[in-house]
CSV table of C-alpha atoms in Angstrom, one decimal:
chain,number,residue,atom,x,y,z
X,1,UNK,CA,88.0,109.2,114.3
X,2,UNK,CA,90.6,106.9,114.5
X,3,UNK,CA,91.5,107.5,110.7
X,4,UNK,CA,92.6,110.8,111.6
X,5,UNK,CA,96.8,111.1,111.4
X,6,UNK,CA,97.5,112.5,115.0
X,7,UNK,CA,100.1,111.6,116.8
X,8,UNK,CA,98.1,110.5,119.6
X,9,UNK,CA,96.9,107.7,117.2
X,10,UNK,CA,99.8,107.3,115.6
X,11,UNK,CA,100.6,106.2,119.7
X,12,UNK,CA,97.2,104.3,120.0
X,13,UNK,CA,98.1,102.5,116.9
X,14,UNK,CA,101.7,101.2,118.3
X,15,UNK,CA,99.4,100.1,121.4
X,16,UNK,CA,97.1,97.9,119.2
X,17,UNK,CA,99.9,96.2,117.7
X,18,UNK,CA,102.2,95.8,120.2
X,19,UNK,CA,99.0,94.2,121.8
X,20,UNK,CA,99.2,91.4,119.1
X,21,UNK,CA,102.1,90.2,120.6
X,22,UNK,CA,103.5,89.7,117.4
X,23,UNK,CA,105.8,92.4,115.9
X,24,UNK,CA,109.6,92.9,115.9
X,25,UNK,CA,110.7,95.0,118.5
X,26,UNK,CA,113.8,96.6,118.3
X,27,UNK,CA,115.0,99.5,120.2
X,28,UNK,CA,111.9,102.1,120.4
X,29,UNK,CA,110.8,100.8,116.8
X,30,UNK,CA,108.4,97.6,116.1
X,31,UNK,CA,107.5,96.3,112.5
X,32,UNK,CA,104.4,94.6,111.5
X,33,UNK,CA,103.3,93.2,108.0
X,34,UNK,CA,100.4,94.7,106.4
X,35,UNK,CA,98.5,91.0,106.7
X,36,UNK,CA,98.5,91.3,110.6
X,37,UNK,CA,97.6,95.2,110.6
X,38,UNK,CA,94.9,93.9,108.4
X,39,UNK,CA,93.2,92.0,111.2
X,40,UNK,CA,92.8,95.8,112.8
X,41,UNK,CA,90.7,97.2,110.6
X,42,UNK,CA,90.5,100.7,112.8
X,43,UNK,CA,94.5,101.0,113.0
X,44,UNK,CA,94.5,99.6,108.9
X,45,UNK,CA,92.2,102.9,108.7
X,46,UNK,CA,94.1,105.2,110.4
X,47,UNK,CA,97.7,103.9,108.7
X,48,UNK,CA,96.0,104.0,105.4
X,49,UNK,CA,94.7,107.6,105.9
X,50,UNK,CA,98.3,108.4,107.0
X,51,UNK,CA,100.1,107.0,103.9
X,52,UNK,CA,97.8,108.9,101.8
X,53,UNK,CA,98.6,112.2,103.9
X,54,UNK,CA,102.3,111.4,103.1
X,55,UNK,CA,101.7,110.3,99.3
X,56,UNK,CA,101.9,106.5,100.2
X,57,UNK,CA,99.7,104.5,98.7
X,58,UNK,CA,98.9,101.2,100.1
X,59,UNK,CA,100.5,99.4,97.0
X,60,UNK,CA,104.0,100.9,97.9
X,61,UNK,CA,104.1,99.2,101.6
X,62,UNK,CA,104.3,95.9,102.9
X,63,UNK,CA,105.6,96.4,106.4
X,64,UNK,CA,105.0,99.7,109.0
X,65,UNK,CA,107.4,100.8,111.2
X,66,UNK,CA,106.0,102.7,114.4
X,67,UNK,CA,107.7,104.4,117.5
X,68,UNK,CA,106.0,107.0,119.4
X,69,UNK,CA,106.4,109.2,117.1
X,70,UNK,CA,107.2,108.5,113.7
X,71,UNK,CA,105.6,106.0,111.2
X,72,UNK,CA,107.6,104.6,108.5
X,73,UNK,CA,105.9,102.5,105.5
X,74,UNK,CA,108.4,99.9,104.4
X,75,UNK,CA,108.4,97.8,100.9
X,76,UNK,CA,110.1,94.8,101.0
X,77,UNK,CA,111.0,92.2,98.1
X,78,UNK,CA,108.0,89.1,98.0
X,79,UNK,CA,107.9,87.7,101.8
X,80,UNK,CA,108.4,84.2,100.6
X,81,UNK,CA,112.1,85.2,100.1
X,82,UNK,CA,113.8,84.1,102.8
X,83,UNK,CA,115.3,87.3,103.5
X,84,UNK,CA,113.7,90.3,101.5
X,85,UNK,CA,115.6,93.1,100.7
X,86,UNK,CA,114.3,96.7,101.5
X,87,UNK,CA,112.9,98.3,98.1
X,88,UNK,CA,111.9,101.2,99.7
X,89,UNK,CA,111.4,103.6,102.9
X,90,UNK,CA,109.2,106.2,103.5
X,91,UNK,CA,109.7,107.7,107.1
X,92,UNK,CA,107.1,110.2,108.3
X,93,UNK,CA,107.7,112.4,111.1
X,94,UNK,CA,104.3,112.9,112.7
X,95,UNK,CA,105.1,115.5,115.5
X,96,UNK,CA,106.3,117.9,112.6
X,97,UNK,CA,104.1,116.4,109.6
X,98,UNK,CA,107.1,115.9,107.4
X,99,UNK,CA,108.5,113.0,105.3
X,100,UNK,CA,111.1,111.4,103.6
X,101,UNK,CA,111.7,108.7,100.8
X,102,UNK,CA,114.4,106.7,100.6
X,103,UNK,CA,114.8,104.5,97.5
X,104,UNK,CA,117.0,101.2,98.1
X,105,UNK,CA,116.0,99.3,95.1
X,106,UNK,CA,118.8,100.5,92.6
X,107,UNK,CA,121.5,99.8,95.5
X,108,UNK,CA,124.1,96.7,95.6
X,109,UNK,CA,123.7,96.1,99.5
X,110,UNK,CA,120.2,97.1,100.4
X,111,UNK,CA,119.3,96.1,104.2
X,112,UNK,CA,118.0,93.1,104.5
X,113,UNK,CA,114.8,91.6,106.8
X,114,UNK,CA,115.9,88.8,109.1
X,115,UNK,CA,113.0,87.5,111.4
X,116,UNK,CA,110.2,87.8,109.0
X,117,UNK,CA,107.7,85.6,110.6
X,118,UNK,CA,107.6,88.2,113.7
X,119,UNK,CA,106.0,90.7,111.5
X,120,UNK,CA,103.2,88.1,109.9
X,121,UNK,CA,100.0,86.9,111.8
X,122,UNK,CA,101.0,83.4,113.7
X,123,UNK,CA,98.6,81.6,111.3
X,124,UNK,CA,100.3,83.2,108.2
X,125,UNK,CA,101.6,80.0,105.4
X,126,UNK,CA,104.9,81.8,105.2
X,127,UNK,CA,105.4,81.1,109.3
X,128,UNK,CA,106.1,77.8,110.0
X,129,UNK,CA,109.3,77.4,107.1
X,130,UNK,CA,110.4,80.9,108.4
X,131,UNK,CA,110.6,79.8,111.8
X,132,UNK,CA,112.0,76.4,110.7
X,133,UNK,CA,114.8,78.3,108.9
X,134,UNK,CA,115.5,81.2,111.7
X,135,UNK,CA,115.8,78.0,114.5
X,136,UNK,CA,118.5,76.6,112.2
X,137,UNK,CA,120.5,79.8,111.6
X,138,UNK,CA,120.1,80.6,115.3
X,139,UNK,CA,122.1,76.9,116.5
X,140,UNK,CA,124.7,77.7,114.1
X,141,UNK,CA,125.5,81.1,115.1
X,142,UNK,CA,124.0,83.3,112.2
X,143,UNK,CA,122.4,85.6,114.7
X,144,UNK,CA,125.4,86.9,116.6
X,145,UNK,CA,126.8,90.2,116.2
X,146,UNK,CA,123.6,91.4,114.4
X,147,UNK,CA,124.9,94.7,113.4
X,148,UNK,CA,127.3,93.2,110.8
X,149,UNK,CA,124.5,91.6,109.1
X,150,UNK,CA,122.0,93.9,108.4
X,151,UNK,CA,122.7,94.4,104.8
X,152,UNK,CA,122.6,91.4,102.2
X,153,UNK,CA,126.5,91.8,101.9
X,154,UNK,CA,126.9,91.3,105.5
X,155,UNK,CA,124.2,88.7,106.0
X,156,UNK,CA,125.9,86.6,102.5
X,157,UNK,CA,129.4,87.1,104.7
X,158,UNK,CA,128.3,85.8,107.9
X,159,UNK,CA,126.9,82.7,105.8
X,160,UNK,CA,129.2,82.2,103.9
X,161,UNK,CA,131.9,82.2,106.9
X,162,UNK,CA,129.3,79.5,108.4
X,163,UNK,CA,129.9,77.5,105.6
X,164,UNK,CA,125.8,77.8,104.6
X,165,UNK,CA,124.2,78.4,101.7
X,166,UNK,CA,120.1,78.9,101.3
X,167,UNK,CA,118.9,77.7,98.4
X,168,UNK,CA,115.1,78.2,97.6
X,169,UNK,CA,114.2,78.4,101.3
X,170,UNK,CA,116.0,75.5,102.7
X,171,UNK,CA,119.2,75.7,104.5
X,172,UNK,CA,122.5,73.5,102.9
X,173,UNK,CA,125.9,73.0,103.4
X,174,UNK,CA,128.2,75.0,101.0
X,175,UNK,CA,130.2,73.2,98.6
């Protein structure tokens, strides 16, 4: 049954989505949003089943995060923030059946999500204004030296040092 938390379909899982071609893919980790999972209902099953082994419920998840061998369920502020912070992590380590929650939402400089329309379906509403906005940032430099930007202090640094400001989605000049 595919619903069953293995490890082996924790790994057929990562095959299904990476087979989307959609995803962000860093390192050995890749992160999708729950809508495009949704369009697989057996790996929905199976990540469903597994949040419920590790006391997630599929209210406290918007994005997964698979490697090989771990499975982390990921709640991010609304997606149609430009750049959602990181409420909340909960990392499950599927070769030893073990878990962790890490709680971001009380913090000053929670990590950030750059990139978002990776993680959506391509036919997503939030896709073509994301990818608008991460085209602009990407001519004007935002992009480089991504680990100083990974947190909303370091990602409000770089843009201020560009002289931008993002105002309700759109990209402006600072005053």
């Amino acid at each position: 049954m595919r619903g069953d938390p293995t490890h082996s379909n924790l790994t057929w899982a990562y095959r299904q989505l990476r087979a989307t071609g959609r995803g962000k893919h860093l390192a050995q980790f890749s992160y999708y949003h729950v809508d495009l999972v949704s369009k697989l209902p057996d790996v929905a099953e199976f990540l469903l089943k597994t949040g419920e082994r590790f006391s997630t419920r599929e209210s406290e998840f918007n994005v997964v995060k698979l490697s090989q061998t771990r499975l982390s369920f990921l709640l991010y502020e609304h997606f149609a923030q430009p750049f959602p912070a990181l409420l909340t992590a909960r990392t499950c380590d599927m070769a030893h059946g073990t878990s962790r929650l890490t709680d971001y939402s009380g913090r000053a400089n929670p990590p950030i999500l750059h990139r978002k329309e990776l993680l959506l379906p391509s036919d997503h509403p939030l896709v073509p204004a994301a990818v608008q906005l991460t085209e602009c940032l990407e001519r004007l430099g935002a992009f480089k030296d991504t680990t100083r930007i990974g947190t909303r202090d370091g990602w409000n640094a770089r843009l201020r040092s560009l002289g931008i400001v993002i105002k309700d989605g759109v990209l402006v000049q600072a005053a």
